[in-house]
XYZ file of C-alpha atoms in Angstrom:
346
model
C 12.072 -18.123 43.542
C 8.438 -17.977 42.360
C 7.911 -17.987 38.617
C 6.700 -14.784 36.990
C 2.993 -14.473 36.436
C 2.048 -14.794 32.743
C 0.701 -11.767 30.933
C -2.936 -12.566 30.183
C -4.521 -11.641 26.845
C -8.189 -11.883 25.970
C -9.502 -11.672 22.420
C -13.153 -10.646 22.321
C -14.683 -12.009 19.119
C -17.794 -10.552 17.530
C -19.528 -12.175 14.545
C -17.791 -11.484 11.249
C -14.386 -10.788 12.812
C -11.360 -11.218 10.497
C -9.800 -14.598 11.272
C -6.324 -13.580 10.104
C -6.227 -10.834 12.748
C -6.800 -13.394 15.495
C -4.121 -15.826 14.334
C -1.673 -12.982 13.668
C -2.069 -11.851 17.280
C -1.872 -15.277 18.935
C 0.868 -16.992 16.937
C 3.730 -14.651 17.914
C 2.746 -15.058 21.582
C 2.836 -18.845 21.222
C 6.268 -18.801 19.596
C 7.620 -16.368 22.200
C 6.631 -18.891 24.875
C 8.475 -21.633 22.993
C 11.615 -19.539 22.636
C 11.509 -18.504 26.309
C 10.732 -22.123 27.278
C 8.090 -20.991 29.731
C 4.592 -19.547 29.689
C 5.279 -15.833 29.547
C 2.033 -15.100 27.719
C -1.366 -16.652 28.295
C -4.487 -16.069 26.217
C -8.143 -16.924 25.907
C -10.974 -16.391 23.468
C -13.976 -14.440 24.704
C -17.432 -14.069 23.220
C -20.359 -12.052 24.454
C -22.290 -15.095 25.695
C -19.558 -17.743 25.825
C -20.753 -19.459 22.657
C -18.968 -20.077 19.375
C -18.401 -17.134 17.028
C -18.148 -17.331 13.260
C -15.438 -15.335 11.503
C -15.749 -13.452 8.213
C -14.267 -16.562 6.555
C -17.216 -18.551 7.990
C -14.953 -20.579 10.248
C -16.322 -20.870 13.773
C -14.275 -20.527 16.967
C -15.253 -21.780 20.410
C -14.914 -19.241 23.193
C -13.165 -20.018 26.474
C -15.201 -17.484 28.443
C -18.275 -15.303 28.256
C -17.581 -11.583 28.493
C -19.465 -11.180 31.830
C -17.271 -13.893 33.372
C -13.956 -12.535 32.110
C -11.611 -11.336 34.846
C -7.922 -10.786 35.469
C -6.883 -9.801 31.954
C -3.896 -7.582 31.342
C -5.052 -6.923 27.765
C -8.388 -7.319 26.011
C -8.467 -6.852 22.241
C -11.754 -6.546 20.351
C -11.987 -8.175 16.918
C -15.072 -7.570 14.809
C -16.528 -6.401 11.555
C -17.264 -2.650 11.424
C -20.994 -3.258 11.700
C -20.825 -5.925 14.407
C -23.021 -5.165 17.400
C -23.450 -6.576 20.881
C -26.648 -8.546 21.470
C -26.841 -7.006 24.951
C -25.292 -3.656 24.260
C -25.701 -1.992 27.646
C -24.424 -4.963 29.653
C -21.503 -5.743 27.353
C -20.358 -2.139 27.036
C -20.615 -1.827 30.795
C -18.421 -4.897 31.217
C -15.774 -3.385 28.947
C -15.804 -0.204 31.000
C -15.502 -2.294 34.171
C -12.416 -4.062 32.809
C -10.878 -0.726 31.836
C -11.477 0.710 35.315
C -9.842 -2.331 36.893
C -6.604 -2.082 34.979
C -7.069 -3.989 31.719
C -5.499 -2.360 28.674
C -8.189 -2.292 25.988
C -7.398 -2.564 22.331
C -8.884 -3.262 18.947
C -7.712 -4.811 15.725
C -9.113 -3.790 12.339
C -12.911 -3.310 12.593
C -12.785 -3.847 16.366
C -12.350 -0.084 16.794
C -16.049 0.389 15.984
C -17.632 -1.458 18.954
C -14.950 -0.075 21.262
C -15.728 3.457 20.093
C -19.470 2.839 20.431
C -18.849 1.942 24.050
C -17.252 5.369 24.563
C -13.888 3.791 25.357
C -11.893 5.554 22.644
C -12.984 9.073 23.548
C -9.981 11.397 23.930
C -7.664 8.779 22.410
C -5.898 8.493 19.062
C -6.734 5.271 17.239
C -5.451 3.381 14.228
C -8.182 2.874 11.628
C -7.727 0.706 8.556
C -7.843 2.834 5.413
C -10.775 0.858 3.996
C -12.903 1.796 7.055
C -11.645 5.343 7.533
C -14.541 7.249 5.948
C -17.127 5.186 7.819
C -15.297 5.630 11.122
C -14.868 9.389 10.740
C -18.522 9.780 9.797
C -19.702 7.875 12.871
C -17.105 9.207 15.326
C -16.024 12.673 14.144
C -14.725 13.614 17.608
C -12.284 10.683 17.833
C -8.846 11.295 16.359
C -8.292 8.549 13.793
C -4.854 7.841 12.395
C -3.427 6.261 9.244
C -0.601 4.751 11.296
C -0.469 0.948 11.359
C -0.258 0.908 15.174
C -1.328 3.499 17.718
C -0.535 3.150 21.421
C -2.242 5.868 23.439
C -2.067 5.285 27.186
C -4.245 2.275 28.051
C -5.613 1.906 24.511
C -3.782 -0.004 21.774
C -5.109 -0.282 18.241
C -3.819 -1.990 15.103
C -5.137 -1.469 11.588
C -5.064 -5.076 10.374
C -3.578 -8.550 10.710
C 0.028 -7.639 9.860
C -0.234 -4.644 12.175
C -1.530 -6.923 14.951
C 1.538 -9.108 14.453
C 3.774 -6.029 14.789
C 1.968 -4.894 17.918
C 2.466 -8.297 19.541
C 6.156 -8.218 18.623
C 6.480 -4.929 20.502
C 4.729 -6.364 23.548
C 7.012 -9.403 23.368
C 10.037 -7.122 23.155
C 8.865 -5.131 26.168
C 8.724 -8.317 28.259
C 11.506 -10.488 26.828
C 13.755 -8.027 25.033
C 14.455 -7.177 21.379
C 16.448 -10.348 20.691
C 13.403 -12.523 21.352
C 10.994 -10.311 19.401
C 13.418 -10.349 16.463
C 13.681 -14.134 16.646
C 9.883 -14.413 16.654
C 9.724 -12.166 13.580
C 12.339 -14.290 11.815
C 10.476 -17.460 12.786
C 7.583 -16.274 10.610
C 9.838 -14.611 8.003
C 8.283 -11.297 8.979
C 10.500 -8.866 7.047
C 10.522 -5.831 9.328
C 9.114 -4.935 12.734
C 7.079 -1.788 12.216
C 6.764 0.629 15.093
C 4.304 3.361 15.963
C 4.416 6.252 13.518
C 4.579 4.058 10.392
C 1.860 4.893 7.877
C -0.396 2.292 6.301
C 0.230 1.369 2.695
C -2.780 2.459 0.671
C -3.392 1.394 -2.947
C -3.706 4.001 -5.625
C -6.994 3.541 -7.423
C -6.792 1.084 -10.306
C -3.010 1.274 -10.557
C -0.271 -1.244 -9.840
C 1.183 0.815 -7.021
C 0.597 2.077 -3.516
C 0.533 5.653 -2.287
C 4.098 5.463 -1.000
C 5.310 4.408 -4.467
C 4.059 7.453 -6.401
C 6.164 10.626 -6.834
C 6.053 13.131 -3.990
C 4.053 15.837 -5.875
C 1.376 13.292 -6.808
C 1.308 11.965 -3.254
C 0.753 15.490 -1.943
C -2.008 16.071 -4.500
C -3.715 12.830 -3.433
C -3.505 13.967 0.187
C -5.235 17.238 -0.741
C -8.002 15.362 -2.546
C -8.410 13.068 0.461
C -8.803 16.106 2.701
C -11.666 17.442 0.556
C -14.066 14.525 0.245
C -17.075 16.534 1.431
C -16.051 20.086 0.549
C -15.056 20.215 -3.093
C -11.637 21.410 -4.192
C -10.987 22.131 -7.871
C -8.104 20.511 -9.724
C -6.920 24.026 -10.605
C -6.688 24.859 -6.893
C -4.787 21.644 -6.207
C -2.317 22.548 -8.967
C -1.946 26.058 -7.574
C -1.150 24.700 -4.103
C 1.394 22.385 -5.707
C 3.040 25.348 -7.476
C 2.553 23.818 -10.910
C 0.235 24.312 -13.852
C -2.960 22.294 -14.059
C -1.733 20.674 -17.261
C 1.533 19.659 -15.629
C -0.304 18.193 -12.634
C -2.690 16.255 -14.875
C 0.203 14.819 -16.908
C 2.187 13.710 -13.852
C -0.913 12.420 -12.073
C -2.021 10.248 -14.992
C 1.483 8.909 -15.468
C 1.611 7.797 -11.802
C -1.947 6.547 -11.285
C -3.331 5.793 -14.719
C -6.125 8.322 -14.228
C -6.710 12.029 -14.549
C -6.979 13.935 -11.246
C -10.706 14.569 -11.797
C -11.518 10.894 -12.433
C -9.334 9.885 -9.502
C -11.108 12.418 -7.272
C -14.551 11.153 -8.253
C -13.483 7.549 -7.679
C -11.959 8.489 -4.334
C -15.245 10.035 -3.252
C -17.168 6.978 -4.403
C -14.790 4.738 -2.429
C -15.628 6.802 0.651
C -19.325 6.570 -0.194
C -19.058 2.797 -0.475
C -17.668 2.555 3.050
C -20.688 4.476 4.310
C -23.087 2.425 2.198
C -21.660 -0.872 3.411
C -20.640 -0.124 6.986
C -23.299 2.303 8.179
C -27.064 2.665 8.130
C -26.984 6.298 7.049
C -29.615 7.324 4.492
C -28.291 7.483 0.936
C -29.250 11.160 0.739
C -27.009 11.926 3.731
C -24.164 9.917 2.239
C -24.441 11.929 -0.966
C -23.839 15.160 0.950
C -20.924 13.661 2.888
C -19.031 12.828 -0.302
C -19.664 16.127 -2.041
C -22.649 15.197 -4.248
C -25.552 17.598 -4.606
C -28.186 14.864 -4.249
C -28.779 11.109 -4.188
C -29.319 11.032 -7.946
C -25.841 12.406 -8.641
C -24.360 9.981 -6.133
C -26.150 7.060 -7.769
C -24.905 8.057 -11.225
C -21.283 8.421 -10.115
C -21.484 5.316 -7.950
C -22.766 3.212 -10.832
C -20.023 4.505 -13.128
C -17.386 3.260 -10.673
C -18.919 0.082 -9.240
C -21.507 -0.938 -11.836
C -24.499 -0.765 -9.482
C -26.378 1.788 -7.408
C -25.745 2.460 -3.693
C -29.131 0.890 -2.883
C -28.238 -2.286 -4.800
C -24.781 -2.435 -3.238
C -26.168 -2.117 0.290
C -28.791 -4.790 -0.368
C -26.227 -7.161 -1.917
C -23.770 -6.603 0.914
C -26.388 -7.415 3.545
C -27.410 -10.524 1.600
C -23.790 -11.656 1.272
C -23.184 -11.303 5.009
C -26.387 -13.143 5.865
C -26.106 -15.985 3.355
C -23.863 -19.037 3.289
C -21.399 -19.348 0.408
C -22.946 -22.364 -1.289
C -26.604 -22.976 -0.707
C -28.320 -19.755 0.328
C -28.739 -20.736 3.967
C -28.619 -17.982 6.508
C -25.559 -17.749 8.723
C -27.489 -19.154 11.678
C -28.403 -22.211 9.626
C -24.945 -22.768 8.222
C -23.876 -25.726 10.287
C -20.152 -26.268 9.792
C -18.942 -27.176 13.316
C -16.876 -24.690 15.254
C -13.423 -25.661 16.472
C -11.498 -24.505 19.483
C -8.329 -22.449 19.273
C -6.654 -22.916 22.620
C -3.135 -23.174 23.928
């Protein structure tokens, strides 16, 4: 009897991709093969031109294939920073569309949703977007339905919010092929505490507090959700309290007890967190960003931004670009930083 054909995965790496997301996706597939004692899953690394790609941790990875030469994949997952871009945008986006038309399931992990969305391949699909990129994603792609769920599977598109979510997604794909006993054994192999499914919400930190959103009392969590829903259009704390069926004083007392901040300070900081995503992960003018986070002008944004982060939006954008372009020790540019790449293969 002929042996089953392995399921083929490709991981398309763009400069600045998060290394942990790659290893979290590949390692469970490797272990599943060991447990099954056969090659059930096969994988390769893909880059736009077939050359090495440097991760956000400044570790380089050799590619197995160039994107134009990639064929026969069952799944192709894009891994990138939010502001990563194709060198040959038209050709590379066209190749992704070609793979989708010919049966490849396309997916993205963490910031990989951005280049996939820019290629028009997430239109009319729900996608998982990491909470730290949410404001930037919504601003750039307002028509795409973004979700706070750790994993979203929507027809032939599969997205995961981060490295742990990528691990969970692979466990589900392993379970689909080899059954729940094997996926559970893989999870236990890595001491992964629980296999999260679709529908599970991301854990989001409360601002400057030793807790996450799911740890705060329900009324405070609902108030935070209301504030999150009114980043651009202002909602007063009195209106939030009214919707919560409590007095403003009662809301402020409970809110500060749970988060360490008053609702008004929390709201301003929340808006500045959203502004920082747009400052760092978009090229939008600062004046436009001010409007998108409910400020009357760039001057007000700069004042509030400095009070939270200690520098202006202009300084933060300049520093962020310099940090991405400069090596960690000697000021060389990324292209001149010569640590050799290594190959991650089977």
